[in-house]
Amino acid sequence: MDGASNPFSSVLVANRGEIAVRILNSARELGLRGISIYSDSDANSLHVEISEEAIHLPGKQLSETYLNIDAIINAAKISGAEAIHPGYGFLSERSDFAQAVVDSGLIWIGP
């Protein structure tokens, strides 16, 4: 499958570690540009290295980074991402995150 059949060409993965790596690899296989986010402590993580672009979310606390809805949506806008995939855990089951993504004009990929 190539990116031509997808309704978008780039996805920001709002997660870290192995979960983000798997999603980024799948995005690449689909011809999508994969964008990651990372906290201070994850700067040298594999998900950052394999993404086409990585956006730093300053902070060490989850509330400042991977649970910060506004910061994640801002990172998507800055990077030009058209969609957000939440991964597993963190914000993946938060309906307010899904709604904020849609309200910001981005595509929600998730449960």
mmCIF file of C-alpha atoms in Angstrom:
data_model
loop_
_atom_site.group_PDB
_atom_site.id
_atom_site.type_symbol
_atom_site.label_atom_id
_atom_site.label_comp_id
_atom_site.label_asym_id
_atom_site.label_seq_id
_atom_site.Cartn_x
_atom_site.Cartn_y
_atom_site.Cartn_z
ATOM 1 C CA MET A 1 0.000 0.000 0.000
ATOM 2 C CA ASP A 2 1.298 3.465 -0.774
ATOM 3 C CA GLY A 3 0.550 6.892 0.670
ATOM 4 C CA ALA A 4 -1.581 7.850 -2.359
ATOM 5 C CA SER A 5 -4.554 5.899 -1.011
ATOM 6 C CA ASN A 6 -4.404 7.523 2.423
ATOM 7 C CA PRO A 7 -6.489 10.592 3.329
ATOM 8 C CA PHE A 8 -3.373 12.097 4.945
ATOM 9 C CA SER A 9 0.388 11.920 4.466
ATOM 10 C CA SER A 10 1.794 12.483 7.950
ATOM 11 C CA VAL A 11 1.039 11.289 11.448
ATOM 12 C CA LEU A 12 2.274 12.414 14.838
ATOM 13 C CA VAL A 13 2.636 9.565 17.314
ATOM 14 C CA ALA A 14 1.657 10.789 20.779
ATOM 15 C CA ASN A 15 3.529 8.088 22.663
ATOM 16 C CA ARG A 16 7.046 6.815 23.318
ATOM 17 C CA GLY A 17 9.186 3.702 23.428
ATOM 18 C CA GLU A 18 8.303 0.430 21.722
ATOM 19 C CA ILE A 19 4.705 1.459 21.115
ATOM 20 C CA ALA A 20 5.828 4.544 19.200
ATOM 21 C CA VAL A 21 8.445 2.523 17.300
ATOM 22 C CA ARG A 22 5.831 0.035 16.086
ATOM 23 C CA ILE A 23 3.442 2.771 14.974
ATOM 24 C CA LEU A 24 6.216 4.737 13.248
ATOM 25 C CA ASN A 25 7.373 1.622 11.391
ATOM 26 C CA SER A 26 3.808 0.884 10.286
ATOM 27 C CA ALA A 27 3.365 4.478 9.151
ATOM 28 C CA ARG A 28 6.538 4.226 7.067
ATOM 29 C CA GLU A 29 5.260 1.001 5.457
ATOM 30 C CA LEU A 30 2.088 2.878 4.490
ATOM 31 C CA GLY A 31 4.108 5.704 2.961
ATOM 32 C CA LEU A 32 3.321 8.155 5.753
ATOM 33 C CA ARG A 33 5.747 10.633 7.280
ATOM 34 C CA GLY A 34 6.115 9.658 10.938
ATOM 35 C CA ILE A 35 6.562 12.367 13.544
ATOM 36 C CA SER A 36 7.428 11.674 17.162
ATOM 37 C CA ILE A 37 7.313 13.677 20.348
ATOM 38 C CA TYR A 38 9.779 13.293 23.170
ATOM 39 C CA SER A 39 10.429 14.497 26.695
ATOM 40 C CA ASP A 40 13.777 15.577 28.136
ATOM 41 C CA SER A 41 14.523 12.048 29.307
ATOM 42 C CA ASP A 42 13.605 10.442 25.959
ATOM 43 C CA ALA A 43 15.840 12.588 23.723
ATOM 44 C CA ASN A 44 18.054 9.640 22.737
ATOM 45 C CA SER A 45 15.293 7.040 22.440
ATOM 46 C CA LEU A 46 14.802 4.823 19.399
ATOM 47 C CA HIS A 47 11.402 6.299 18.543
ATOM 48 C CA VAL A 48 13.055 9.706 18.207
ATOM 49 C CA GLU A 49 15.858 8.339 16.032
ATOM 50 C CA ILE A 50 13.616 6.515 13.546
ATOM 51 C CA SER A 51 11.009 9.235 13.042
ATOM 52 C CA GLU A 52 11.241 11.609 10.101
ATOM 53 C CA GLU A 53 10.791 14.496 12.527
ATOM 54 C CA ALA A 54 10.864 14.705 16.312
ATOM 55 C CA ILE A 55 9.316 17.482 18.377
ATOM 56 C CA HIS A 56 10.678 18.130 21.862
ATOM 57 C CA LEU A 57 8.137 18.644 24.629
ATOM 58 C CA PRO A 58 10.121 20.290 27.431
ATOM 59 C CA GLY A 59 9.727 18.718 30.827
ATOM 60 C CA LYS A 60 10.316 15.587 32.816
ATOM 61 C CA GLN A 61 6.843 15.047 34.245
ATOM 62 C CA LEU A 62 4.221 13.204 32.204
ATOM 63 C CA SER A 63 1.788 16.059 32.839
ATOM 64 C CA GLU A 64 4.201 18.380 31.008
ATOM 65 C CA THR A 65 4.805 16.072 28.066
ATOM 66 C CA TYR A 66 2.956 12.899 27.071
ATOM 67 C CA LEU A 67 -0.234 13.865 28.944
ATOM 68 C CA ASN A 68 -0.229 17.525 27.864
ATOM 69 C CA ILE A 69 -2.986 17.708 25.264
ATOM 70 C CA ASP A 70 -2.296 21.307 24.240
ATOM 71 C CA ALA A 71 1.441 20.672 23.816
ATOM 72 C CA ILE A 72 0.820 17.564 21.697
ATOM 73 C CA ILE A 73 -1.646 19.321 19.405
ATOM 74 C CA ASN A 74 0.748 22.273 19.117
ATOM 75 C CA ALA A 75 3.558 19.860 18.179
ATOM 76 C CA ALA A 76 1.335 18.396 15.474
ATOM 77 C CA LYS A 77 0.583 21.842 14.082
ATOM 78 C CA ILE A 78 4.260 22.909 14.165
ATOM 79 C CA SER A 79 5.350 19.743 12.371
ATOM 80 C CA GLY A 80 2.626 19.865 9.754
ATOM 81 C CA ALA A 81 1.155 16.553 10.891
ATOM 82 C CA GLU A 82 -2.293 15.881 9.522
ATOM 83 C CA ALA A 83 -3.218 13.134 11.980
ATOM 84 C CA ILE A 84 -2.445 12.026 15.527
ATOM 85 C CA HIS A 85 -2.131 8.430 16.683
ATOM 86 C CA PRO A 86 -2.199 8.167 20.503
ATOM 87 C CA GLY A 87 -0.634 4.727 20.725
ATOM 88 C CA TYR A 88 -1.552 2.721 23.807
ATOM 89 C CA GLY A 89 -2.069 4.053 27.321
ATOM 90 C CA PHE A 90 -1.370 7.712 28.088
ATOM 91 C CA LEU A 91 -4.138 9.580 26.229
ATOM 92 C CA SER A 92 -5.417 6.785 23.970
ATOM 93 C CA GLU A 93 -8.651 6.270 25.891
ATOM 94 C CA ARG A 94 -9.312 9.890 26.797
ATOM 95 C CA SER A 95 -12.286 11.151 24.840
ATOM 96 C CA ASP A 96 -11.328 14.750 25.605
ATOM 97 C CA PHE A 97 -8.030 14.211 23.767
ATOM 98 C CA ALA A 98 -9.782 12.689 20.761
ATOM 99 C CA GLN A 99 -12.238 15.586 20.699
ATOM 100 C CA ALA A 100 -9.450 18.176 21.031
ATOM 101 C CA VAL A 101 -7.626 16.585 18.088
ATOM 102 C CA VAL A 102 -10.736 16.714 15.897
ATOM 103 C CA ASP A 103 -11.620 20.239 17.064
ATOM 104 C CA SER A 104 -8.130 21.405 16.069
ATOM 105 C CA GLY A 105 -8.719 20.202 12.506
ATOM 106 C CA LEU A 106 -6.531 17.098 12.725
ATOM 107 C CA ILE A 107 -7.482 13.487 12.060
ATOM 108 C CA TRP A 108 -7.792 11.182 15.083
ATOM 109 C CA ILE A 109 -6.445 7.663 14.633
ATOM 110 C CA GLY A 110 -7.410 5.580 17.593
ATOM 111 C CA PRO A 111 -9.973 3.702 19.568
#
